[in-house]
Structure formats: structure tokens, C-alpha cells
Short mmCIF file of C-alpha atoms and ligand atoms in Angstrom, two decimals:
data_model
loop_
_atom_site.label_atom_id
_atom_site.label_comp_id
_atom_site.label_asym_id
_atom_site.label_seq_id
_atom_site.Cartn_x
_atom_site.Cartn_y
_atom_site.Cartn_z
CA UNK A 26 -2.91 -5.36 14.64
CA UNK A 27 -3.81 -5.67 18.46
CA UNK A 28 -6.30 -2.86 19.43
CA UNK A 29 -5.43 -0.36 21.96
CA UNK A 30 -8.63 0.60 21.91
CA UNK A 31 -9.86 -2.67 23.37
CA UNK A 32 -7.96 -2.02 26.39
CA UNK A 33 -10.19 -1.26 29.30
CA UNK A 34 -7.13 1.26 31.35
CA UNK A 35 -4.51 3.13 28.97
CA UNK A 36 -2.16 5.79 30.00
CA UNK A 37 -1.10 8.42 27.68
CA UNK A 38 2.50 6.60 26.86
CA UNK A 39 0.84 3.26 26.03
CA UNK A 40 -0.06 5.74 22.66
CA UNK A 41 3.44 5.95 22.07
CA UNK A 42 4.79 2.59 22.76
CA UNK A 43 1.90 0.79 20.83
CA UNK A 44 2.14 2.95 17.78
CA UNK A 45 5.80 3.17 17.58
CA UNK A 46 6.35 -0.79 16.86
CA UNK A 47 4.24 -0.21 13.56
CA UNK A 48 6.43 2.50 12.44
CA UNK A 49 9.26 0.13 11.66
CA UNK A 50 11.33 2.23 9.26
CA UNK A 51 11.14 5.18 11.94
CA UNK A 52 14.81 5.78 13.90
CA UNK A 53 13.71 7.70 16.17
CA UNK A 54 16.89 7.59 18.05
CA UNK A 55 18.61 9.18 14.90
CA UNK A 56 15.83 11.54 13.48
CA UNK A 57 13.13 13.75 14.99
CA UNK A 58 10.70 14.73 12.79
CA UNK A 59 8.40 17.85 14.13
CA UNK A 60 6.44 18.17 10.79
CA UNK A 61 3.17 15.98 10.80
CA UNK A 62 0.68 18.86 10.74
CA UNK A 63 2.45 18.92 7.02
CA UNK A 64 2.28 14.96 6.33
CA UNK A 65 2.87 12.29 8.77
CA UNK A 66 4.93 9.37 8.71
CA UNK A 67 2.90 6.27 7.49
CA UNK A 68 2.98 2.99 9.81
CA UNK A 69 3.32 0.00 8.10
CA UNK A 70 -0.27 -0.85 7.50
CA UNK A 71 -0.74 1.76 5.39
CA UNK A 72 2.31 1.04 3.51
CA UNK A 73 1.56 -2.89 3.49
CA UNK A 74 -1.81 -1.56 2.04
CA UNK A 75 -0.85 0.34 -0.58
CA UNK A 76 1.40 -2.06 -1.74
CA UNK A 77 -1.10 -4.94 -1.75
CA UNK A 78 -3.33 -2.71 -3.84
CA UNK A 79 -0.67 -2.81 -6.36
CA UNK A 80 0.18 -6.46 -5.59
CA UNK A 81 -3.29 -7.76 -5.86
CA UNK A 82 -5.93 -5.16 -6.96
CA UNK A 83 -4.36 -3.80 -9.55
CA UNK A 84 -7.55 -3.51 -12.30
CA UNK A 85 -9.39 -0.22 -13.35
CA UNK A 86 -12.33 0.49 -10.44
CA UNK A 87 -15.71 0.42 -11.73
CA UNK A 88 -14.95 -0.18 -15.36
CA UNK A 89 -14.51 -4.25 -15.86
CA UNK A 90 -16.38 -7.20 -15.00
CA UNK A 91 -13.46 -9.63 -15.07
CA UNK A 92 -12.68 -11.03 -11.85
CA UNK A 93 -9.55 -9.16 -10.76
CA UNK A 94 -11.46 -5.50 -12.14
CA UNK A 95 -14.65 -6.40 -9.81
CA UNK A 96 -12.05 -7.29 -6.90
CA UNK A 97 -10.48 -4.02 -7.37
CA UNK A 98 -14.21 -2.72 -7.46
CA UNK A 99 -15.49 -3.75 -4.36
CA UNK A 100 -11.33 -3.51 -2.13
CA UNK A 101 -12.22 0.55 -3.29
CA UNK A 102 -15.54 0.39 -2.18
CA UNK A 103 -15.17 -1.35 1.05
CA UNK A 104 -12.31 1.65 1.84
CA UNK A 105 -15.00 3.99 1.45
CA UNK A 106 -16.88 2.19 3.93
CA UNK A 107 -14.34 2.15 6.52
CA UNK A 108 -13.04 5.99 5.79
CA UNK A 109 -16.87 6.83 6.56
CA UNK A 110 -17.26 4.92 9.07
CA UNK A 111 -14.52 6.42 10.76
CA UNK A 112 -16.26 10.15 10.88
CA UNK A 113 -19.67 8.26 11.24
CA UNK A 114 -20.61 9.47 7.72
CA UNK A 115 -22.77 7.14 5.75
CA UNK A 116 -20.94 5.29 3.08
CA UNK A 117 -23.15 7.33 0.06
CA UNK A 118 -22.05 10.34 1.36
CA UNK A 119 -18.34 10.32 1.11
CA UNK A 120 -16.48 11.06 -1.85
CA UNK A 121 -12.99 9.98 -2.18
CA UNK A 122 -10.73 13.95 -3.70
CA UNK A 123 -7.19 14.15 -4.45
CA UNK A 124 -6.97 16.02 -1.44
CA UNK A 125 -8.69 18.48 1.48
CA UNK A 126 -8.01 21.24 -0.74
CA UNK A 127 -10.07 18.86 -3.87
CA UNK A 128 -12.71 18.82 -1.61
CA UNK A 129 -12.86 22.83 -0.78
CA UNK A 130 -12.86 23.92 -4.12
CA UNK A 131 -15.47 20.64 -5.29
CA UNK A 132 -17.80 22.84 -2.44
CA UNK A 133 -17.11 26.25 -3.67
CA UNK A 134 -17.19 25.52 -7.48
CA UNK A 135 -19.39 22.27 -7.40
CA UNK A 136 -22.28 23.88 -5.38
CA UNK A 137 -21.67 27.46 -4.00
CA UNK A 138 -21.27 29.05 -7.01
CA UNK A 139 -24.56 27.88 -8.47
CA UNK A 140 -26.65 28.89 -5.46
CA UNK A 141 -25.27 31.81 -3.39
CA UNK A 142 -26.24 34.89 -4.19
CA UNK A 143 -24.57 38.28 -4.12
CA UNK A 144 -24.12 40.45 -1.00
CA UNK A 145 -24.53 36.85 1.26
CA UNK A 146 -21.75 36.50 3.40
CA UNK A 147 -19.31 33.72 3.78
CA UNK A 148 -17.45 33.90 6.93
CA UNK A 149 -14.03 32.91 7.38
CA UNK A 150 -11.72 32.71 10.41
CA UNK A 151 -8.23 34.34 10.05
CA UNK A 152 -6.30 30.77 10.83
CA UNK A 153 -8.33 29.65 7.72
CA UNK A 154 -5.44 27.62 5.64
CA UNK A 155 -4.91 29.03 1.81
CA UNK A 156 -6.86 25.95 1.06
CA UNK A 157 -10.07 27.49 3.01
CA UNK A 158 -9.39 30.59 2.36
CA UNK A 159 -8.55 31.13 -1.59
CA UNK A 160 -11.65 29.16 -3.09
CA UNK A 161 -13.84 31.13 -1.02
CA UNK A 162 -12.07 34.34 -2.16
CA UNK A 163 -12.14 33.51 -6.07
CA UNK A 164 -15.53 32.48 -5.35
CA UNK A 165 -16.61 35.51 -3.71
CA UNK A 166 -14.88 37.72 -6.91
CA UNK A 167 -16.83 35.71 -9.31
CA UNK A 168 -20.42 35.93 -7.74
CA UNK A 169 -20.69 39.20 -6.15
CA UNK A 170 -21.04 37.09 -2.12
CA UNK A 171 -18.78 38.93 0.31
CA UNK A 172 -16.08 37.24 2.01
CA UNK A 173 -16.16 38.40 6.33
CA UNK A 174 -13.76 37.35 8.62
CA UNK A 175 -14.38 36.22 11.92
CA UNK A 176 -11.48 38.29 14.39
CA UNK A 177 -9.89 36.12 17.07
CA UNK A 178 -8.62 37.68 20.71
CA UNK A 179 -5.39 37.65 21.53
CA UNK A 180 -5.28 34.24 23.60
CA UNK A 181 -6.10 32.69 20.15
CA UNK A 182 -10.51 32.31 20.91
CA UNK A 183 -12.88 33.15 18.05
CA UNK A 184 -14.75 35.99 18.56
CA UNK A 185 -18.51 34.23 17.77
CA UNK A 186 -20.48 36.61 19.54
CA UNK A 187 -20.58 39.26 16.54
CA UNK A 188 -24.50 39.64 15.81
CA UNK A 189 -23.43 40.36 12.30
CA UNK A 190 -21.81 36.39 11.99
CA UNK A 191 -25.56 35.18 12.52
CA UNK A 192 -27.28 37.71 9.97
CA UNK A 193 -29.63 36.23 7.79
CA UNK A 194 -27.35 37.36 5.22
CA UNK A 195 -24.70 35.00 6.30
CA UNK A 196 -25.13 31.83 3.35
CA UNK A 197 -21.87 29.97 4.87
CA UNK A 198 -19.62 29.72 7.81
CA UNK A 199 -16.09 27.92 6.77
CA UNK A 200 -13.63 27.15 9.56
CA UNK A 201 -10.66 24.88 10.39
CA UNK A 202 -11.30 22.64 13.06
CA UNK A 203 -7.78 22.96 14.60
CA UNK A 204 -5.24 26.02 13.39
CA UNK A 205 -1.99 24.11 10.94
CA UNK A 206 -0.27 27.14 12.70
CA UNK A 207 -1.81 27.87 16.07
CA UNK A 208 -2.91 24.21 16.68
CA UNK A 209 -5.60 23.81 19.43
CA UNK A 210 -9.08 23.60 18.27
CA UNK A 211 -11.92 25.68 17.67
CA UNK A 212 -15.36 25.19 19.00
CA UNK A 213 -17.19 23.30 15.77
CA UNK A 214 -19.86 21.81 17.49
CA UNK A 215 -21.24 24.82 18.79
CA UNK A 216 -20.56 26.59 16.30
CA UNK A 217 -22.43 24.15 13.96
CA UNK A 218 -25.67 23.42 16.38
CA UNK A 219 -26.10 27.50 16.27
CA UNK A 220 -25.79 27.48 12.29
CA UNK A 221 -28.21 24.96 11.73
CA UNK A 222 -30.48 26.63 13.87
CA UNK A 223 -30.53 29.37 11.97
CA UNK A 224 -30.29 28.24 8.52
CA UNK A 225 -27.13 29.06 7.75
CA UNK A 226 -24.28 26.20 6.41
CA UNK A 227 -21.26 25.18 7.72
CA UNK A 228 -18.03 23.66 6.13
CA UNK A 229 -15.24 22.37 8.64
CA UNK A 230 -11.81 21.36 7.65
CA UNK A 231 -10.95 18.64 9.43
CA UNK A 232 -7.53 18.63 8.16
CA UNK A 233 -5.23 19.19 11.18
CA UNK A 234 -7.43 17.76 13.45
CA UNK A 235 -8.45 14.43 11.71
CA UNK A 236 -4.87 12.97 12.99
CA UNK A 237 -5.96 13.22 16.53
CA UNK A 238 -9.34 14.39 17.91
CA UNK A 239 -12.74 12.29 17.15
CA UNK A 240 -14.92 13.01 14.64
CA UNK A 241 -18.12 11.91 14.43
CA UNK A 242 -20.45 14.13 11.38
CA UNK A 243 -23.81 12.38 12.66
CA UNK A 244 -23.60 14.57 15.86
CA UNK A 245 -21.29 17.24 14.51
CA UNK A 246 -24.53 18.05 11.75
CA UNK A 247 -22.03 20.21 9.43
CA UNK A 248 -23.26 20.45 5.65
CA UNK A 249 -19.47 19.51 4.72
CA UNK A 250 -16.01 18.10 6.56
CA UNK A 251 -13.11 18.32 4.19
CA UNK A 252 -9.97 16.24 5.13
CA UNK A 253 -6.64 14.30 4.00
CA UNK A 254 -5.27 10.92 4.25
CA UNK A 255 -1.63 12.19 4.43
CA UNK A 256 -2.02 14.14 7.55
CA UNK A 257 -3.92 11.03 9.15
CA UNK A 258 -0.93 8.71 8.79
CA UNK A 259 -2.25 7.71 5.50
CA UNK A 260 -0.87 8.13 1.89
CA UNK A 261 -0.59 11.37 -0.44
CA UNK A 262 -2.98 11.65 -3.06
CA UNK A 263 -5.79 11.41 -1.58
CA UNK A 264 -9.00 13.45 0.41
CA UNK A 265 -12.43 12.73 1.68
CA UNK A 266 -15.28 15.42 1.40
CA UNK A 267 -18.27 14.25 3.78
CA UNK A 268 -21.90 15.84 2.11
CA UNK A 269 -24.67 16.43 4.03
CA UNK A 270 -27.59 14.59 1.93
CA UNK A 271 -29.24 17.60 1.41
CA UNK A 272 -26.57 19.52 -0.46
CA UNK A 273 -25.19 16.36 -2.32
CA UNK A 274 -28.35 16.92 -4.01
CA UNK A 275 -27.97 20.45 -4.76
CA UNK A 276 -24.39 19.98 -6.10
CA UNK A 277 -22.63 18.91 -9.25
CA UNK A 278 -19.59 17.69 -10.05
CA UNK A 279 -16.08 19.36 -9.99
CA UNK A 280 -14.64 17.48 -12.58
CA UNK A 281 -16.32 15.98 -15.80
CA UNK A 282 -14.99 12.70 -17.61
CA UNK A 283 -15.19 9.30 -17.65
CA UNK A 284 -16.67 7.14 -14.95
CA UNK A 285 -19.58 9.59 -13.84
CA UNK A 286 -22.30 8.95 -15.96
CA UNK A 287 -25.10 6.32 -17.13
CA UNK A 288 -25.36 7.72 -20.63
CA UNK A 289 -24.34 10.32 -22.93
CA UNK A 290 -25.02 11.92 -26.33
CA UNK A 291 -24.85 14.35 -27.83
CA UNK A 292 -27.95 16.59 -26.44
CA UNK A 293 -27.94 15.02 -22.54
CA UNK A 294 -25.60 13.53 -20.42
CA UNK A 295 -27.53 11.62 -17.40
CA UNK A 296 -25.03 11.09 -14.01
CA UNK A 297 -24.92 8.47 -11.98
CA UNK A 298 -26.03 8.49 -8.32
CA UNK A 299 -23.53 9.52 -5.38
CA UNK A 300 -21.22 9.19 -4.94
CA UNK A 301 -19.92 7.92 -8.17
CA UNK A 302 -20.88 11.10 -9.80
CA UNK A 303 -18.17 12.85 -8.49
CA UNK A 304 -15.32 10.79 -9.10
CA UNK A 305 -14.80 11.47 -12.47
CA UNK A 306 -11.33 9.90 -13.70
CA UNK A 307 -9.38 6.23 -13.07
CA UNK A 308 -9.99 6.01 -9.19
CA UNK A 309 -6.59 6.06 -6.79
CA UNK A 310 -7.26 2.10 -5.38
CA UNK A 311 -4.21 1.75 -3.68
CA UNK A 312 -4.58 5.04 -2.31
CA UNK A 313 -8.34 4.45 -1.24
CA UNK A 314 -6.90 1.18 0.24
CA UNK A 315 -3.76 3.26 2.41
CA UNK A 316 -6.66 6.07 3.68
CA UNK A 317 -8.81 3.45 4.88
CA UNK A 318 -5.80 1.19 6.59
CA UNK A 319 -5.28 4.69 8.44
CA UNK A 320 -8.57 4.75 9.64
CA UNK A 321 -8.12 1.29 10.65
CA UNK A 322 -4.59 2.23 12.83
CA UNK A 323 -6.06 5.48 14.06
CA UNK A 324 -9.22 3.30 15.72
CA UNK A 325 -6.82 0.62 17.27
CA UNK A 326 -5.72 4.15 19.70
CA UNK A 327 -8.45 5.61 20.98
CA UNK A 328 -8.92 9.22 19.61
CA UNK A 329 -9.52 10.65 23.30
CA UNK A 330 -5.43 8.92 24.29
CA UNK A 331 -4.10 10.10 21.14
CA UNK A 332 -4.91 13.84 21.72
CA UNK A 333 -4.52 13.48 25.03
CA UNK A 334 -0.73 12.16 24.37
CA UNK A 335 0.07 14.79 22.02
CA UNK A 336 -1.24 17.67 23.83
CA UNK A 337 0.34 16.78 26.75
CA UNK A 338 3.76 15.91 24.82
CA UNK A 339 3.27 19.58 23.19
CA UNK A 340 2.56 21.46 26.39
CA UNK A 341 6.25 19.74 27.23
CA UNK A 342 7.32 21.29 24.35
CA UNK A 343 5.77 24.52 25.15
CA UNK A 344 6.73 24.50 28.93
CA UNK A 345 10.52 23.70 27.60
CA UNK A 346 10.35 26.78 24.84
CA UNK A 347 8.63 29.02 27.53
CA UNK A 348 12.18 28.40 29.52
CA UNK A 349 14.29 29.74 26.73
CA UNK A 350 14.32 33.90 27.34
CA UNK A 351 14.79 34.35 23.62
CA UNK A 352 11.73 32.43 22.24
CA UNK A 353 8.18 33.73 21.46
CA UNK A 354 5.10 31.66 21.65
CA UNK A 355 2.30 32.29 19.66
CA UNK A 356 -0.92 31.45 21.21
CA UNK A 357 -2.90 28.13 20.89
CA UNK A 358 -6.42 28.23 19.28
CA UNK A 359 -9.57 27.84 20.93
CA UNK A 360 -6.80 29.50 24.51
CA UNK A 361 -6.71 26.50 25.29
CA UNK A 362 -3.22 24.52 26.66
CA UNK A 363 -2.46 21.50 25.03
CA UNK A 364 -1.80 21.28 21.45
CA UNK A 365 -0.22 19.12 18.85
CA UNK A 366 0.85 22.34 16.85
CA UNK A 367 3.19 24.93 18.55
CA UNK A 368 4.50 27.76 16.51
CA UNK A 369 7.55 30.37 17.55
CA UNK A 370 10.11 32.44 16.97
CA UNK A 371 13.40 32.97 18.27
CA UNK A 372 14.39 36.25 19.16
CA UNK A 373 16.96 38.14 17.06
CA UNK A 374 17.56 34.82 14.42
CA UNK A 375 15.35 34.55 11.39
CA UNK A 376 13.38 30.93 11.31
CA UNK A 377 14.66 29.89 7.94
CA UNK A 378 18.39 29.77 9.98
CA UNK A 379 16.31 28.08 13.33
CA UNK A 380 14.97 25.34 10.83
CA UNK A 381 18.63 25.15 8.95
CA UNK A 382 20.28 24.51 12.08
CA UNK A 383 17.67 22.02 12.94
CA UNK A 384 18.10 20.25 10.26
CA UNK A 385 21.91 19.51 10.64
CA UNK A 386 20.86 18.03 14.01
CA UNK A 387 18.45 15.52 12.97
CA UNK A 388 15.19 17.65 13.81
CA UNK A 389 12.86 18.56 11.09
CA UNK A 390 10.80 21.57 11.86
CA UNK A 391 8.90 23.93 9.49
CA UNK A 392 9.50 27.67 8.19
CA UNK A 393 7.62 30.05 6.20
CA UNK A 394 3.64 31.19 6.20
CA UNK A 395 2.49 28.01 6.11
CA UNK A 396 0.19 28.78 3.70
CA UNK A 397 -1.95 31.25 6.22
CA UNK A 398 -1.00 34.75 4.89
CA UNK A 399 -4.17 36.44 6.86
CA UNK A 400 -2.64 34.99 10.05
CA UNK A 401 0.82 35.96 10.09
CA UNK A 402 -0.45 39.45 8.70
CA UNK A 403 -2.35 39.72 11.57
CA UNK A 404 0.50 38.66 13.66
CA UNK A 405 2.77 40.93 12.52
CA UNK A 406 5.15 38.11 11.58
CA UNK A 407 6.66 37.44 7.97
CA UNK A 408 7.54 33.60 9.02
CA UNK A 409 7.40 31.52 11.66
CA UNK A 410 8.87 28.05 12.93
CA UNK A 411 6.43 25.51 13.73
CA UNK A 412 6.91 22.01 15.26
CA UNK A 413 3.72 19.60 15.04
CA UNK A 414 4.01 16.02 16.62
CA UNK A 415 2.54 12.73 15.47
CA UNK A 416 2.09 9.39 17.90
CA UNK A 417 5.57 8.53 17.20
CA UNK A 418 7.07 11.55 18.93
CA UNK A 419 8.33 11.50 22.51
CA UNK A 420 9.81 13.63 25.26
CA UNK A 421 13.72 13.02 24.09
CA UNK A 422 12.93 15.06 20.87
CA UNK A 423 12.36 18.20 23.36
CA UNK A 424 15.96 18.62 24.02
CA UNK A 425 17.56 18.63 20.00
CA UNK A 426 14.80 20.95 19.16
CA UNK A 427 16.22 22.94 22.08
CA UNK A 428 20.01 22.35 21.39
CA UNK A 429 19.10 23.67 17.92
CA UNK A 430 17.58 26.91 18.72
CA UNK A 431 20.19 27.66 21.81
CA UNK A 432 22.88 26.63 18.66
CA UNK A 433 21.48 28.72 15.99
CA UNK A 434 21.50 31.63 18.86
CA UNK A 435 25.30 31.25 19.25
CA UNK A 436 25.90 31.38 15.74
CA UNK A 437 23.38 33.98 14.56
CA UNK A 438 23.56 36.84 17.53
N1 PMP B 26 -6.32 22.82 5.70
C1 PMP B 26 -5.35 22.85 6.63
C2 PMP B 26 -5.68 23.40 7.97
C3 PMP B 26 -4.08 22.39 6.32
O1 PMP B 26 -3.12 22.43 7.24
C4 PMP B 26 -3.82 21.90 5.02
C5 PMP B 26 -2.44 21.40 4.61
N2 PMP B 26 -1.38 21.98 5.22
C6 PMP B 26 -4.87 21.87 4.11
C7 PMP B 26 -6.10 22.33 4.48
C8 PMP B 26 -4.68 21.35 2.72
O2 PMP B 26 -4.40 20.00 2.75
P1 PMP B 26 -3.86 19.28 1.41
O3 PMP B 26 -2.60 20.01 1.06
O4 PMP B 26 -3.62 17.89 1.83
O5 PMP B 26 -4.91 19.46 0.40
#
């Protein structure tokens, strides 16, 4: 693959144009898919990669010493490398999860749990995903800790000022780096320099924001950054938890079995070192191999042009929305104006019929909660539509989104 990111001058559309010839089974003349804060579609490197995991890897990780087992070995290993690489996270301190939502819970149940004690405070935003929100909730039922939330104003900003956030009963502050329903993005890095100052740890889920903004964990200095592959571009099945060293030494596995340990009987069992330890189970190869051919495709376009082409793409979508006197915007995260997530409603139609209508014309957009009951409590809102866009998206998927909601107006009022 030719890197974009080699280029010395780029505009925005050069995004679109390079990234769209590696999403060969894409019709985007046909098909407009507004869902990729759900999954993405996968280029063909990823798909070429997990295939060739299958093709030519295809051995038990870590467990044999024949040739094709220690090839499998070191292809997983040598993902991990490039998957850390790509948040600037040393290679020891990654694990490979089934998921962002493995990776939560393997932080609330694998080292909260054991060390928190009650009446400390975790702190939460409202946009928190179910995935950051319920593990810190059974967690907080279980040990006695009180869950806080932090309030947001209405143009979508955190409100960080509260004295009581920076307590020194506060243990943990867990927030998404960018809203699966407001989009934008909150302010991590301050909000992480100000934690460690005062003791206090940080967890940031990097899911929505992975796809598009850069991350980088060395200067971020979070204790944890929880993320997918499948919302990066790359396959299902798969997560990353970054550990600061510190607290991969204070925490133990989430799951026990085979794989994890140097030796066993029936007194001790004695682990073995990070990040094998936590891998417990037959390791996903080809899915290790997709997540890191992601990384790969996402650092051929420059993370700075790829959220600068979807923001600007979604504040066309937002500007075009705004136009229609019968839709409502919610705000953005972090007030801010460009953003890769946009959610709505249209006045008098309920979004289940919006996203029905879409989908007879060829544009996939999302209903429901999204999985963010605090949010759309506190918005007054029982669901919502949302459209998210991926590199692959362009201005002509503004006007069938539009044609859909002016259509499902006709037929619904
Ligand atoms: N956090 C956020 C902000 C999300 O949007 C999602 C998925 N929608 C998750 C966490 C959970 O990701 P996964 O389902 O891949 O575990």
C-alpha cells in the first residue's frame, strides 16, 4: 500500500480518494452506509490479512514448537507490536481482549475490585457507553465505591471544574474519548495531566475515537485506553487494553485457563509475565493479524487528514440537517463543530420509521439508545437516529440521507 502519509501536501479529499480504492467490495454509488461508529467497513488489507492468517498461520499461538505453531507464534506477536505501536504503547503493555468492552470489565474486575475501597468515587461522564458505564456500576454495588457523574452543559462540554471531581476521595476518573452518540471529543489530555497530578487514575475509551483522531498513551499518561479493532476498520472479535506499568502489576487476570501460567498444582499456580498472563484461552491469530493490518491502513492517512475529512464531511451533514425545519440536532461533545458522529431527530416521525425509510433507499443509519441510557435520559429522548461516517463516505451520501427523512415526513405526518 502507497502511504498517504508520506505525502509532504494532502487535502482533505485525497483521504477519500486514497482510501476508497482499498475498499474494493464497497458500491458506494449503490449503498451509503452511515453506521461506522457501530463497525466499519474493512478495506482489503484487513480482509487479505485475516485470510492469510487462516491461509498460512493457521497453528495454536504459544503452544507448539513445530515450525508452522512458532510462525503462528511470532505473525501474533509481531501484531501486537504494530497495534502498540500505533497508540505509542510499549509492546509488554498491550493485551490483545475480545473487545473494548473485554477490556473495561478486565479493569474493573481484574484490578479495581481488589484495591478500591468503599466510599472512593469513580467518576463517570453521562455519554459514558453501557460498556463504561455498567462494569463500573456492578462494581460500585459489589464494593461499597460510589459511582459520580460528571454533568455536561448544554453545548455538549464537560463540566470539570466541580472541586468535588478532584477530591482525594476520587480513586478513578472513566471517560469516552469521543461520545458514540454526540461524537466530538472530550478533553483527555487535560483531563489526564490534572489526574496524575493529583493521584487519582484515569481510564479512556478510545473506542469511537481510535478510527480517526491520534493517539499516542506515552504523552496521553492514562493508567488505561480501552479500544476495538472493528470500529478501526479492523475485524470483530477483537480489543486492545493499553496498562500503565504500574497497574499491570497491581492487576490479575480476568479470565483463568490455559495459556497463562508457568506451572500449576495443586496448592500454587505461578503466571507468566505480561502480557501473556492475561490471555488466557486459544489466541484469535487471524484476528490479531486483521487489528494490526488496520493499524497499518490507518498510518498510511495521516490521523490529523482523516479527522479533519470527516469532521468537515459531518459539519456538511450537519449544515444540510440544520436546513431541514423539521430536524433536531443534538449537540456535539467537547461544543465543538466538526464531528464524525451526528445524532437527530425528525420532528413529528419516530426514528425507527426515519431509519426504515432509509433503509429502502440504500442509506444505513442507526436507531435506538445506542447503548447510552444516562444520555438519552438526560436528553429527554427515548431514541434517536444517528449517522457516523468512515473514510469511505463522501458528500453525495448527504442528499439520500436527506431524501429519506423529507420521504419518511410525507408518509408519516
Ligand atoms: N465504548 C463506546 C464509546 C462504544 O461506542 C462502544 C461500541 N458501540 C463500546 C465502548 C463497546 O465496543 P465493543 O462493542 O466493540 O466492545
Amino acid at each position: 500500500m502507497n502511504s498517504l502519509a508520506a505525502k509532504k501536501s494532502i487535502s482533505t479529499y485525497d483521504v477519500y480518494q486514497h482510501a476508497i480504492e482499498q475498499f474494493s467490495h464497497y458500491d458506494n454509488e449503490r449503498y451509503h452506509y452511515l453506521d461506522s461508529a457501530a463497525t466499519s467497513q474493512k478495506p482489503d488489507c484487513v480482509i487479505d490479512a485475516v485470510t492469510q492468517g487462516y491461509r498460512h498461520f493457521c497453528a495454536p499461538v504459544h503452544r507448539a514448537s513445530y515450525p508452522l505453531g512458532e510462525a503462528a507464534s511470532s505473525a501474533y506477536e509481531t501484531a501486537r507490536a504494530r497495534v502498540a505501536q500505533f497508540i505509542n504503547a510499549p509492546t509488554s503493555q498491550l493485551i490483545f481482549t475480545k473487545s473494548c468492552t473485554e477490556a473495561i470489565n478486565q479493569v474493573t474486575l481484574g484490578w479495581a475490585k481488589s484495591i478500591i475501597k468503599p466510599q472512593q468515587k469513580i467518576w463517570l461522564t453521562r455519554m459514558e457507553h453501557n460498556a463504561n458505564y455498567l462494569p463500573w456500576h456492578q462494581l460500585c454495588q459489589t464494593t461499597g465505591a460510589e459511582l459520580k457523574i460528571i454533568e455536561m452543559d448544554e453545548d455538549g462540554c464537560l463540566l470539570l471544574e466541580q472541586e468535588e471531581i478532584w477530591h482525594e476521595s476520587t480513586f478513578l476518573i472513566a471517560l469516552t474519548h469521543c461520545s458514540n452518540v454526540l461524537g466530538g471529543e472530550n478533553p483527555i489530555q487535560e483531563l489526564c495531566d490534572k489526574a496524575r497530578a493529583q493521584g487519582i487514575y484515569t481510564l479512556i475509551d478510545a473506542a469511537q475515537s481510535v478510527s480517526h483522531l491520534p493517539l499516542d498513551v506515552d504523552k496521553l499518561a492514562c493508567d488505561f485506553l480501552a479500544f476495538s479493532a472493528h470500529k478501526m476498520y479492523g475485524p470483530e472479535g477483537i480489543g486492545a487494553l493499553y496498562i500503565d506499568v504500574k497497574r499491570m502489576a497491581e492487576m490479575s487476570p480476568l479470565l483463568m485457563g490455559g495459556g497463562i501460567v508457568e506451572s500449576v498444582d495443586e496448592q500454587h499456580i505461578v503466571l507468566r509475565e505480561a502480557p501473556y498472563c492475561f490471555e488466557a484461552g486459544s489466541p484469535n491469530l487471524s484476528g490479531a493479524l486483521g487489528f494490526a493490518a488496520a493499524a497499518d491502513f490507518l498510518q498510511g492517512l495521516p490521523a490529523a487528514a482523516v479527522s479533519q475529512y470527516v469532521g468537515e464531511l459531518g459539519r456538511q451533514f450537519r449544515q444540510a440537517l440544520a436546513q431541514q425545519g423539521n430536524v433536531t440536532l443534538m449537540p456535539i461533545a467537547g461544543g465543538g463543530e466538526h464531528s464524525s458522529v451526528l445524532s437527530f431527530t425528525v420532528d413529528g416521525v419516530h426514528p425507527h420509521d426515519v431509519a426504515q425509510v432509509a433503509a429502502d433507499n440504500g442509506v444505513a443509519i442507526r436507531t435506538g439508545n445506542h447503548c447510552s441510557h444516562l444520555l438519552l435520559n438526560h436528553l429527554k429522548v427515548g431514541a434517536l437516529n444517528r449517522l457516523s461516517l468512515g473514510v469511505y463516505n463522501r458528500r453525495e451520501d448527504i442528499e439520500p440521507l436527506i431524501k429519506s427523512i423529507k420521504l419518511a415526513t410525507e408518509i408519516f405526518t
